[in-house]
Coordinates of C-alpha atoms in Angstrom, one line a residue:
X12 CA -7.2 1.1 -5.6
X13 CA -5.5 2.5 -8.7
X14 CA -2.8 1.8 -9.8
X15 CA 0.4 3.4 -8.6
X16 CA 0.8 5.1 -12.1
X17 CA 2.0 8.9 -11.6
X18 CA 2.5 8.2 -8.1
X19 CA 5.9 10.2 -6.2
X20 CA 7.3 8.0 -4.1
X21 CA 6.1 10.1 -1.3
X22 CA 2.8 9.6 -2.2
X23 CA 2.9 6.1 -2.9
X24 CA 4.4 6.0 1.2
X25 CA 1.5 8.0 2.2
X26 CA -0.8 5.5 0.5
X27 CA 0.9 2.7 1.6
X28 CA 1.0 3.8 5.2
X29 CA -2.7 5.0 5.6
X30 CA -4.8 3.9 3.1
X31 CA -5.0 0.5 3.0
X32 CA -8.7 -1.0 1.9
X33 CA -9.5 -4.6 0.7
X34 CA -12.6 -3.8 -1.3
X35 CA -14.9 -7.0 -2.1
X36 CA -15.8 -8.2 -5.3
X37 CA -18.8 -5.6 -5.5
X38 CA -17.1 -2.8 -4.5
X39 CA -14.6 -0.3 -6.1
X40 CA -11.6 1.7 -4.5
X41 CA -9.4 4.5 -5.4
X42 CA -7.2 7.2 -3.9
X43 CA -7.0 10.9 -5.0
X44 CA -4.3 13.2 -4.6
X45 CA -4.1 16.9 -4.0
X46 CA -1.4 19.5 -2.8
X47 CA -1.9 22.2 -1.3
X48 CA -0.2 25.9 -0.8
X49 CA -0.5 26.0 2.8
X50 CA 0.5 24.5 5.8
X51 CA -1.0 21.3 7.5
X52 CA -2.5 22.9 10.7
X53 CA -4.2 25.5 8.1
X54 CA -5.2 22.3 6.2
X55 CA -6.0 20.1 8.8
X56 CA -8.2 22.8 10.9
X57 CA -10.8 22.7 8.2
X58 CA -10.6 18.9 7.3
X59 CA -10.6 17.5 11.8
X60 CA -13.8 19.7 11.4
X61 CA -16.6 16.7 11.5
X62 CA -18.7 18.8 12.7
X63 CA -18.2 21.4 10.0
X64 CA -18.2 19.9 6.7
X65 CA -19.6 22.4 4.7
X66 CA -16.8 25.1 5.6
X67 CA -15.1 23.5 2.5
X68 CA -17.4 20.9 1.1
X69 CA -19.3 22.7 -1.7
X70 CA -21.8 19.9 -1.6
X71 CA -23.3 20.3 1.8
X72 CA -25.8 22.5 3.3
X73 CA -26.0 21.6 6.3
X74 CA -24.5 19.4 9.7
X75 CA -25.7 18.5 12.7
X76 CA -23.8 16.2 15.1
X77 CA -25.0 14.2 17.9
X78 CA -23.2 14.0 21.1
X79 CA -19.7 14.4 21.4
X80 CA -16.8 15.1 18.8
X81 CA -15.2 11.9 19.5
X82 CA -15.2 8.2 17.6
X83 CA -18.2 6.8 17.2
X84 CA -20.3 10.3 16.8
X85 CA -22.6 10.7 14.2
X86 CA -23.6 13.2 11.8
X87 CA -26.9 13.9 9.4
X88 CA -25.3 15.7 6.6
X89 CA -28.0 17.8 4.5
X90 CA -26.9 17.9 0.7
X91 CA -27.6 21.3 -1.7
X92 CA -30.4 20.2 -4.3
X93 CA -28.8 19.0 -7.8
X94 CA -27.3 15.7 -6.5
X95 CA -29.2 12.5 -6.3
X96 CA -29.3 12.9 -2.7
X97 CA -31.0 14.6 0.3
X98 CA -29.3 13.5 3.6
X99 CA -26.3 11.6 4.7
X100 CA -25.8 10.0 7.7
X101 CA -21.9 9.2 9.0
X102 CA -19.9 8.3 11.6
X103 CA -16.6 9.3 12.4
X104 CA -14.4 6.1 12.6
X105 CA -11.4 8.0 13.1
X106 CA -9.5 10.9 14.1
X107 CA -6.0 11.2 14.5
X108 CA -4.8 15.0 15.5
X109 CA -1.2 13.5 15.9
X110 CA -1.1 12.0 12.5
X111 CA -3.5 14.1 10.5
X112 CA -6.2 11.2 9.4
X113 CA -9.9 11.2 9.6
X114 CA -11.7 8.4 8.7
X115 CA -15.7 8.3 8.1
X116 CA -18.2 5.8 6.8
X117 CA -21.8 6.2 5.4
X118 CA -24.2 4.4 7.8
X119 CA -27.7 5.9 5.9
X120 CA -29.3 8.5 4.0
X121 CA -31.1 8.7 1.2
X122 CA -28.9 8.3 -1.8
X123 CA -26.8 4.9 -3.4
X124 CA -23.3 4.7 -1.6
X125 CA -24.0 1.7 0.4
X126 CA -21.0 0.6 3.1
X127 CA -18.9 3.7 1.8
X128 CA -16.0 4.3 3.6
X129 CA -13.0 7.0 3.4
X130 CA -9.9 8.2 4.5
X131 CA -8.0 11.4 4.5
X132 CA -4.9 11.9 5.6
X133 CA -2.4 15.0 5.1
X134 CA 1.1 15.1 5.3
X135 CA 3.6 17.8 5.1
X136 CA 5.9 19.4 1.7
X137 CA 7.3 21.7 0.5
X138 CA 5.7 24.1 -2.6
X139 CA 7.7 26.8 -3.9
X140 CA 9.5 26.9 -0.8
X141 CA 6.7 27.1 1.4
X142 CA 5.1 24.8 3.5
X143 CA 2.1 22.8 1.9
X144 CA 0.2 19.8 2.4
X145 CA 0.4 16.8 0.4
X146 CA -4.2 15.6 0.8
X147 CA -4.3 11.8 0.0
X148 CA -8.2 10.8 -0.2
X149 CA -9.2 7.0 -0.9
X150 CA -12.4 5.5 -0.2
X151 CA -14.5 1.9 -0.8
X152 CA -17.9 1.6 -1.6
X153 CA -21.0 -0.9 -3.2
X154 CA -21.1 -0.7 -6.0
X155 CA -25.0 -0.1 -6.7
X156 CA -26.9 -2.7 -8.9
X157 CA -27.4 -1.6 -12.2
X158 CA -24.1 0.3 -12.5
X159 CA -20.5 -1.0 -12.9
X160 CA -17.5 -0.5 -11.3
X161 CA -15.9 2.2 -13.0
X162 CA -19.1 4.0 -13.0
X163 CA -19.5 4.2 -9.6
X164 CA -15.6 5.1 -9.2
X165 CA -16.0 7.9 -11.4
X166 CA -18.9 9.7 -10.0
X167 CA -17.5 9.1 -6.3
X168 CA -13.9 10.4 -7.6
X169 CA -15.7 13.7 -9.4
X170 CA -17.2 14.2 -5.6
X171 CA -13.7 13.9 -3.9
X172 CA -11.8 16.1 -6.2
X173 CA -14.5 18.9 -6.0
X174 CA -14.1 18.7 -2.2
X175 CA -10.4 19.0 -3.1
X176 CA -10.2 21.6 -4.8
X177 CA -12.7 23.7 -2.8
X178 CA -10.3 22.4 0.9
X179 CA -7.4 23.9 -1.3
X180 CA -9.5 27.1 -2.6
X181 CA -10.2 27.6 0.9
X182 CA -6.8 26.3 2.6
X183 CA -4.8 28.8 0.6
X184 CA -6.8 31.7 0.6
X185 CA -6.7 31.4 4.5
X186 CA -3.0 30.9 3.8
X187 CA -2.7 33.9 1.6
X188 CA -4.5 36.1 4.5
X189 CA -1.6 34.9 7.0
X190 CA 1.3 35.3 5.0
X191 CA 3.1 38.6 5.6
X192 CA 5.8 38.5 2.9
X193 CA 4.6 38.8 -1.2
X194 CA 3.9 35.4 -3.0
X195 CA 6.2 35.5 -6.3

C-alpha cells in the first residue's frame, strides 16, 4: 500500500478498517482517494451497480452478467478500443449495502492484470456543508514479467483515478439535478 503520507485521519480509519491487502513479493498495492459533492446513496447507487459498470467507468463498453446479482456472480466486461485490452472477466467477491463496499477480482480476459483484486468502499462527509462521500479505492495485482512494480502501480492507479473522477463527474451532476437550493 502507500504510504500514509497526506492521509486525514479519517481516511487513514477508512483504510485501516476496509482495505486491508497483504500483497506478495510480486505484486504491488495501493489505495486512491477521492471525495465527492454528493451524498453516499447518490454515490453508492452507481458504484453497487456490478452489473452496470460502464454508467461511470469511461473505460467500458459493455457488461453482461451471468446469473444472479449476488457473491460469486460473474461478469464479461467489454473494454473501448485504445487500451491493451479486449475483455475482462470478474467476479463480485463482495457487496455490502449496509456498509457501502464492493469488492471484485479479475478471474480472465485478455489483457496483463493477473490475480487483480479491489476494493471500494465509501463513507460519509461533509463538503461545503453538504453531504459528500469520502471514495477510498485500493487494489493488489501481479505484477507482469517484464515490468516493475511501480510500473504496474502507475498504470493501474491512472485507471482508478479516471474511474474516479468520471463516478464524481457523474455523482455530482446527478447531485446537482436533485438539489433544490443554489450551490455558492
Amino acid at each position: 500500500m502507500s504510504g500514509n503520507g497526506g492521509f486525514s485521519s479519517l481516511e487513514r480509519e477508512c483504510i485501516r478498517r476496509h482495505h486491508r491487502h497483504e500483497p506478495a513479493e510480486n505484486q504491488c498495492s495501493s489505495v486512491l482517494i477521492k471525495h465527492i459533492k454528493a451524498p453516499v446513496p447518490l454515490v453508492w447507487s452507481l458504484v453497487r451497480r456490478f452489473d452496470q459498470p460502464q454508467k461511470y467507468k469511461p473505460f467500458i463498453s459493455r457488461c453482461v452478467v451471468q446469473g444472479n446479482l449476488e457473491i460469486g456472480s460473474l461478469r464479461e466486461v467489454d473494454v473501448k478500443s485504445g487500451l491493451p485490452a479486449t475483455t475482462s472477466t470478474e467476479r463480485l467477491e463482495l457487496l455490502d449495502d449496509d456498509k457501502h463496499i464492493l469488492s471484485i477480482r479479475i478471474v480472465g480476459g485478455d489483457h496483463r492484470l493477473r490475480n487483480y483484486s479491489s476494493i471500494i468502499s465509501l463513507h460519509s462527509e461533509i463538503i461545503e456543508g453538504r453531504p459528500g462521500t469520502l471514495v477510498v479505492e485500493s487494489f493488489v495485482v501481479d505484477t507482469p514479467e517484464g515490468n516493475t512494480k511501480d510500473e504496474t502501480c502507475f498504470v493501474v492507479e491512472t485507471l482508478i483515478k479516471c474511474n474516479l473522477k468520471s463516478l464524481a463527474d457523474v455523482s455530482e451532476g446527478l447531485a446537482i439535478q436533485d438539489w433544490t437550493e443554489p450551490i455558492v
